[in-house]
mmCIF file of C-alpha atoms in Angstrom:
data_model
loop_
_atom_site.group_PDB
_atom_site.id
_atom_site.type_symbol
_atom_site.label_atom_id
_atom_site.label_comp_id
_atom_site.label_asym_id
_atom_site.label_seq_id
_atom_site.Cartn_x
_atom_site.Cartn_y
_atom_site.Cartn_z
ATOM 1 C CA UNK A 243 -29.650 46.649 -50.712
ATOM 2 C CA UNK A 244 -26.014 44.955 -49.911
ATOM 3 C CA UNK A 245 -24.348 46.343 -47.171
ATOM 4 C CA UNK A 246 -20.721 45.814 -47.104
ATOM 5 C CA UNK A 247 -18.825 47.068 -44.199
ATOM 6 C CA UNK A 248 -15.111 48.071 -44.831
ATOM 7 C CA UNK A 249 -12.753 48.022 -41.926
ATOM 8 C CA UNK A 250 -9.307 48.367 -40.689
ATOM 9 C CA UNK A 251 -6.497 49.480 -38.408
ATOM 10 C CA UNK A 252 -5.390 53.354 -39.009
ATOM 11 C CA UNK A 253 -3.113 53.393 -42.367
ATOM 12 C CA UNK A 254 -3.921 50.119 -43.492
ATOM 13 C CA UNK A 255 -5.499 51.553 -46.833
ATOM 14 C CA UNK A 256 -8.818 51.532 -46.064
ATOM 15 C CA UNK A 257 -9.576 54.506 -47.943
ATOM 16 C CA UNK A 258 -7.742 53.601 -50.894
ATOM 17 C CA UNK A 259 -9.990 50.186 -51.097
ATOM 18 C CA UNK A 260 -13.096 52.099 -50.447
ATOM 19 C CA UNK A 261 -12.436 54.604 -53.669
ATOM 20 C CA UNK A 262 -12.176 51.306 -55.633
ATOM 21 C CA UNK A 263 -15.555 49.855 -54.179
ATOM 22 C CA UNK A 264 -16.976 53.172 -55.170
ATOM 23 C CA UNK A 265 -15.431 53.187 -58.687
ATOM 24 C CA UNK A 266 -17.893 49.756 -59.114
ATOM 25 C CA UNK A 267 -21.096 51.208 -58.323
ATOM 26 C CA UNK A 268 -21.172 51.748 -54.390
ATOM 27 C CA UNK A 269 -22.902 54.484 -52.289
ATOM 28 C CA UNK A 270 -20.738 55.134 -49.569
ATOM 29 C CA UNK A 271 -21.246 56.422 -45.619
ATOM 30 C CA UNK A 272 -18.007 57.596 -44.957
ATOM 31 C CA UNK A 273 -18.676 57.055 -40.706
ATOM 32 C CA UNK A 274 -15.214 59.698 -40.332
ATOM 33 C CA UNK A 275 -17.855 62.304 -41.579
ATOM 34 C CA UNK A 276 -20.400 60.894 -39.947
ATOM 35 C CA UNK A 277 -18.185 61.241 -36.180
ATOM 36 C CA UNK A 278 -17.358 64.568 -37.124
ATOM 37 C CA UNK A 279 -21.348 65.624 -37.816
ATOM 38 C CA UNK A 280 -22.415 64.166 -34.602
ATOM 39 C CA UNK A 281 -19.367 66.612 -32.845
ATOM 40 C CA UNK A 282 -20.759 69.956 -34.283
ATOM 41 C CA UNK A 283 -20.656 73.104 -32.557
ATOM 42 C CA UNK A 284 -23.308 73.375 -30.451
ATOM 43 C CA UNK A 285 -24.645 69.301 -30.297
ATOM 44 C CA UNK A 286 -25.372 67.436 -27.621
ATOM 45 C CA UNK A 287 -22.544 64.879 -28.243
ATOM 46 C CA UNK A 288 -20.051 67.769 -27.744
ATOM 47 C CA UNK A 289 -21.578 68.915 -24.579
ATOM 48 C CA UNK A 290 -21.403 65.323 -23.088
ATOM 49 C CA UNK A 291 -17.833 65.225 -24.789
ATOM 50 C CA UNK A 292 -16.614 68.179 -22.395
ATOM 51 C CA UNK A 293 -18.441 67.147 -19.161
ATOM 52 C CA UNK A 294 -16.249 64.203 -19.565
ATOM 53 C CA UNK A 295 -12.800 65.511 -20.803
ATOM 54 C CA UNK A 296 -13.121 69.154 -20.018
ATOM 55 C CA UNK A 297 -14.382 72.082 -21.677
ATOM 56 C CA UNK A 298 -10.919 73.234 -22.760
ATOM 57 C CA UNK A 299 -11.571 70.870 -25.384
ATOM 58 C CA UNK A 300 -13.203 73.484 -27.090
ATOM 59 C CA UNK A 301 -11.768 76.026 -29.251
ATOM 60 C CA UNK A 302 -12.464 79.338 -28.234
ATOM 61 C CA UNK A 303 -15.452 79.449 -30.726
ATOM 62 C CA UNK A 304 -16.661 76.392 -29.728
ATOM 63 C CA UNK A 305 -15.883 73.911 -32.189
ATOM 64 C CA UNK A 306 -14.151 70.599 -30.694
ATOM 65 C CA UNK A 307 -10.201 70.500 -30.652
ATOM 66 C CA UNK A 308 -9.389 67.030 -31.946
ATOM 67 C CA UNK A 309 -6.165 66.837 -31.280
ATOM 68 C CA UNK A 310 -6.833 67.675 -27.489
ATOM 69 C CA UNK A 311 -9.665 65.326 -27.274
ATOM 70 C CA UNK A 312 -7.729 62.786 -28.897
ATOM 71 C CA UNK A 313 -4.406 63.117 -26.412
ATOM 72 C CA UNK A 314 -6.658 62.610 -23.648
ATOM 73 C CA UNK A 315 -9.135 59.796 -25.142
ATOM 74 C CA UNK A 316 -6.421 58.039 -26.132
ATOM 75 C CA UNK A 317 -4.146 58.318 -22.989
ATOM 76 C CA UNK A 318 -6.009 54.922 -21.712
ATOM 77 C CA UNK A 319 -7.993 52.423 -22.634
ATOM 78 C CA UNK A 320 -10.565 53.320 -19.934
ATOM 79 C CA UNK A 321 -10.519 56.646 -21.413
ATOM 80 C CA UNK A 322 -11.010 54.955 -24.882
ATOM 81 C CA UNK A 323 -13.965 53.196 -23.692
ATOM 82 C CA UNK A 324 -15.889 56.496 -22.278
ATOM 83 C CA UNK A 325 -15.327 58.380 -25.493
ATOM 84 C CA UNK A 326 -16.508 55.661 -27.313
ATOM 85 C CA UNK A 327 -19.541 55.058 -24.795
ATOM 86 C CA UNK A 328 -20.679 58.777 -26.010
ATOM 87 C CA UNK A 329 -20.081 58.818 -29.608
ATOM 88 C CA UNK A 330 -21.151 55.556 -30.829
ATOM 89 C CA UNK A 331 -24.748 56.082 -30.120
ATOM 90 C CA UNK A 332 -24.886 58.816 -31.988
ATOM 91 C CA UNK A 333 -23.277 58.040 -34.647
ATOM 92 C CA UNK A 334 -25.044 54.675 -35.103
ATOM 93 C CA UNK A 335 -28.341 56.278 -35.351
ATOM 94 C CA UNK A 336 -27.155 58.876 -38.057
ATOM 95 C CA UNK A 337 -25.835 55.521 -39.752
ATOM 96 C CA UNK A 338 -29.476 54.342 -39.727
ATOM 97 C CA UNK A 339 -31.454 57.389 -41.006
ATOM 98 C CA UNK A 340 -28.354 57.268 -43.597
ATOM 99 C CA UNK A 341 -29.049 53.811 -44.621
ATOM 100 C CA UNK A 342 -33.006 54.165 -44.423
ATOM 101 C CA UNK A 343 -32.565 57.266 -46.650
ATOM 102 C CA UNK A 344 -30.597 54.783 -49.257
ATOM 103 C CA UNK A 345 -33.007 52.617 -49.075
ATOM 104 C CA UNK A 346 -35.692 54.690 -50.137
ATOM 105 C CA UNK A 347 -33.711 56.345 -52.873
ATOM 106 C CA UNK A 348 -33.444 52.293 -54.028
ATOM 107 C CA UNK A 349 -29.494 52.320 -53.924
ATOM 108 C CA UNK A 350 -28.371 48.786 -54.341
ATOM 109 C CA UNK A 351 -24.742 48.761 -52.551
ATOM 110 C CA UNK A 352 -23.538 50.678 -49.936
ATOM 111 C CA UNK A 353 -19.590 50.555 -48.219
ATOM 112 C CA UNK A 354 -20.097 51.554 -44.670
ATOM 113 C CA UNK A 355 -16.431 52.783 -44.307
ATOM 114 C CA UNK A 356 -15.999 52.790 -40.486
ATOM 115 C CA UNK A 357 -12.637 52.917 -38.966
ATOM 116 C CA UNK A 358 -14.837 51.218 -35.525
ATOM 117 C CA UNK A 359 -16.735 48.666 -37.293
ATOM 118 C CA UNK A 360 -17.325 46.371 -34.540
ATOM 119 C CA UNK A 361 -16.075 49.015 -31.312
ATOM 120 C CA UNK A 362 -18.849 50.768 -32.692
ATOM 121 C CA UNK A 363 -21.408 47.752 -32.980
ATOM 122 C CA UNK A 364 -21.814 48.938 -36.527
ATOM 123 C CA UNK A 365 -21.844 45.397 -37.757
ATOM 124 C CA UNK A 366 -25.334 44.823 -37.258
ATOM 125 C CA UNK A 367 -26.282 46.809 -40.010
ATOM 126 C CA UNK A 368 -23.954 44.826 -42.264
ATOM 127 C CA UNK A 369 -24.476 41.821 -45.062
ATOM 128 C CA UNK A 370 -20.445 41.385 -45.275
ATOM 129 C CA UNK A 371 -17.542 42.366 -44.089
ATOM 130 C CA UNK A 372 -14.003 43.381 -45.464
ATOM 131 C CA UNK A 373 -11.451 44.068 -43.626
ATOM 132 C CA UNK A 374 -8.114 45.892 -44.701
ATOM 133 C CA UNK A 375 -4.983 45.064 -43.343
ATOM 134 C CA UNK A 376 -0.877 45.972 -43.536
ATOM 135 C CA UNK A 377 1.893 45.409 -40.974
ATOM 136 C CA UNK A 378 2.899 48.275 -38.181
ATOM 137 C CA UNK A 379 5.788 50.147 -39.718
ATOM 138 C CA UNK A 380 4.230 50.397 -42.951
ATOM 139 C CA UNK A 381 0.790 52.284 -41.283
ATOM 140 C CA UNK A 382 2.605 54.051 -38.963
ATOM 141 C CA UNK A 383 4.468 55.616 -41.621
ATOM 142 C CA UNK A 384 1.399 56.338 -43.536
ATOM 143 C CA UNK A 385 0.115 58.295 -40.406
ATOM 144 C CA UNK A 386 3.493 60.411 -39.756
ATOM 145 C CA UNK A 387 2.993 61.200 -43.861
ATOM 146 C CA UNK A 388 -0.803 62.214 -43.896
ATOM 147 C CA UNK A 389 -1.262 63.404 -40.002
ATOM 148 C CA UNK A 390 2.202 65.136 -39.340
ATOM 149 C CA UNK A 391 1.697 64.086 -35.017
ATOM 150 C CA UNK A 392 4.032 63.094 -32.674
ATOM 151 C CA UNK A 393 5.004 59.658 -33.000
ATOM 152 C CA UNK A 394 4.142 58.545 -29.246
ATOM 153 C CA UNK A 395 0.650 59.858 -29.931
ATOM 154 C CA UNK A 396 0.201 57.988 -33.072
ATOM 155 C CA UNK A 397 1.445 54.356 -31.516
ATOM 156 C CA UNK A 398 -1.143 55.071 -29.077
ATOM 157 C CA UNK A 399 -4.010 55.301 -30.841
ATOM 158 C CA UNK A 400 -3.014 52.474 -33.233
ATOM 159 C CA UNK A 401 -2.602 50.431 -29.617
ATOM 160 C CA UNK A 402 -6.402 51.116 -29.004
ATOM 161 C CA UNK A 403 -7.794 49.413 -31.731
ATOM 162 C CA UNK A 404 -8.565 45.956 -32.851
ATOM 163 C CA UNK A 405 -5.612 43.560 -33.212
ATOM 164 C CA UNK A 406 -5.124 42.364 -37.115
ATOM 165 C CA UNK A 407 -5.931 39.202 -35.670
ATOM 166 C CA UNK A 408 -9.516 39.625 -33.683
ATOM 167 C CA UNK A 409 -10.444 41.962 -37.178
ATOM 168 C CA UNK A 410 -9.539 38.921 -39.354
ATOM 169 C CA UNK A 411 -11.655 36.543 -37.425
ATOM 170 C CA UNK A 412 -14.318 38.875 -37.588
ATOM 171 C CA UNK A 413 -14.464 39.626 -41.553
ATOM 172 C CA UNK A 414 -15.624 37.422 -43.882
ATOM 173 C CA UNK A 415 -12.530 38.823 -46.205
ATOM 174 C CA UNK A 416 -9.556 40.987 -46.045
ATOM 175 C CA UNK A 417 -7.654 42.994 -48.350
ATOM 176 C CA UNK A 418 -3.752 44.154 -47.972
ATOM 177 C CA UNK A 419 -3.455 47.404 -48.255
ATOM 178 C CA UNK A 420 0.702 47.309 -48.305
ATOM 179 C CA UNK A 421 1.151 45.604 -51.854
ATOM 180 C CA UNK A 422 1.312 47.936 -54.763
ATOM 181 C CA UNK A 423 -2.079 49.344 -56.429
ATOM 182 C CA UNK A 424 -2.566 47.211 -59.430
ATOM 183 C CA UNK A 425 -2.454 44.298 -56.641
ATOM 184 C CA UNK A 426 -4.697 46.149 -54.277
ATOM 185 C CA UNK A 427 -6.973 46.351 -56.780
ATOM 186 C CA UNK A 428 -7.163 42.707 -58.252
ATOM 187 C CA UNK A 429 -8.030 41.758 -54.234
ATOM 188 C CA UNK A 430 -10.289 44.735 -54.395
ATOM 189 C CA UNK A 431 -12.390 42.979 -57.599
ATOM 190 C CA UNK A 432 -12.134 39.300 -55.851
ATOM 191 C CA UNK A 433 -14.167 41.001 -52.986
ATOM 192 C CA UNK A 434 -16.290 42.764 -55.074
ATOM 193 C CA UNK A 435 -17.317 39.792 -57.249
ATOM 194 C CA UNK A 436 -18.027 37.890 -54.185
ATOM 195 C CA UNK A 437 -19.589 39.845 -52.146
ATOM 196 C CA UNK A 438 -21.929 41.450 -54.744
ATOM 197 C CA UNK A 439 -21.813 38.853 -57.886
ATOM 198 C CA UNK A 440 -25.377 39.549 -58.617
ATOM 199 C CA UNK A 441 -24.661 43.693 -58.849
ATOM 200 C CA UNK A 442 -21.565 43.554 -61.308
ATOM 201 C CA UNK A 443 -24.110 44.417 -64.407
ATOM 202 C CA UNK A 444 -27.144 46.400 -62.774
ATOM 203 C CA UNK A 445 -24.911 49.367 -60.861
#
């Protein structure tokens, strides 16, 4: 089984790329979904999530607030770091039982789309590595569009992650996600064909 893992800075495209990858034959483990599993009502993630940022972070029927959690994770990068220190373990070993469980089921390509590739250490499960890339303005728009936050919050969590230039060193391709779809898509089948060359005609 290829693993591919798909990466990229917040409205880059990364989604768009990873519906095309799917289109060719690829499971995907969507690691958004994956956060948001781990973060249930109720799970021990969330309880170590509000011993660390406060239990106002909870709704009153105890499901997590995002958007609080997020104004205060984000407000640093130490604060960053801890809510990454308690999520990422979990989540990496739901990534696991999710890739075993592919395994078993013989899937032959998977997309691990994960926002926190490498924050996340996620890379260790990975064959390749694509990342998806497109310049500030152009994402941060994207974000006001599909999110509808403040502005000031936005910046700052596009300020905590990886630079364009430490993910680019780190990918063994990129894609950019700011030219229009039918040019998306030809970089989309370049990576595809060689990455997976050997899967074009058995998925």
């Amino acid at each position: 089984m290829v693993v591919i893992g798909l990466t990229g800075q917040s409205g880059a495209g990364k989604s768009t790329v990873c519906r095309m990858l799917e289109q060719r034959g690829c499971a995907v483990l969507d690691c958004d979904r994956i956060a948001r599993s781990v973060t249930e009502k109720g799970s021990v993630c969330l309880k170590e999530l509000c011993r660390a940022f406060g239990a106002d972070i909870l709704e009153e029927n105890g499901e997590l607030n995002r958007r609080k959690l997020a104004g205060r994770a984000f407000s640093s990068r130490a604060m960053t770091d801890r809510l990454n220190a308690i999520t990422h373990p979990y989540i990496r070993e739901k990534i696991e039982d999710e890739l075993c469980r592919l395994r078993r089921a013989g899937t032959t390509a998977v997309i691990l789309d994960a926002p926190q590739l490498f924050e996340a250490g996620c890379e260790r499960y990975c064959d390749r590595i694509c990342v998806v890339t497109a310049p500030w303005e152009v994402r941060l728009q994207r974000l006001q569009e599909r999110d509808r936050l403040p502005r000031d919050l936005l910046e700052k969590r596009m300020r905590a992650q990886l630079s364009e230039e430490e993910l680019r060193k780190r990918a063994h391709q990129w894609i950019d996600g700011s030219l229009p779809l039918p040019e998306v898509e030809k970089q989309v089948e370049q990576c595809w064909q060689s990455f997976c060359p050997q899967k074009t005609d058995s998925l």
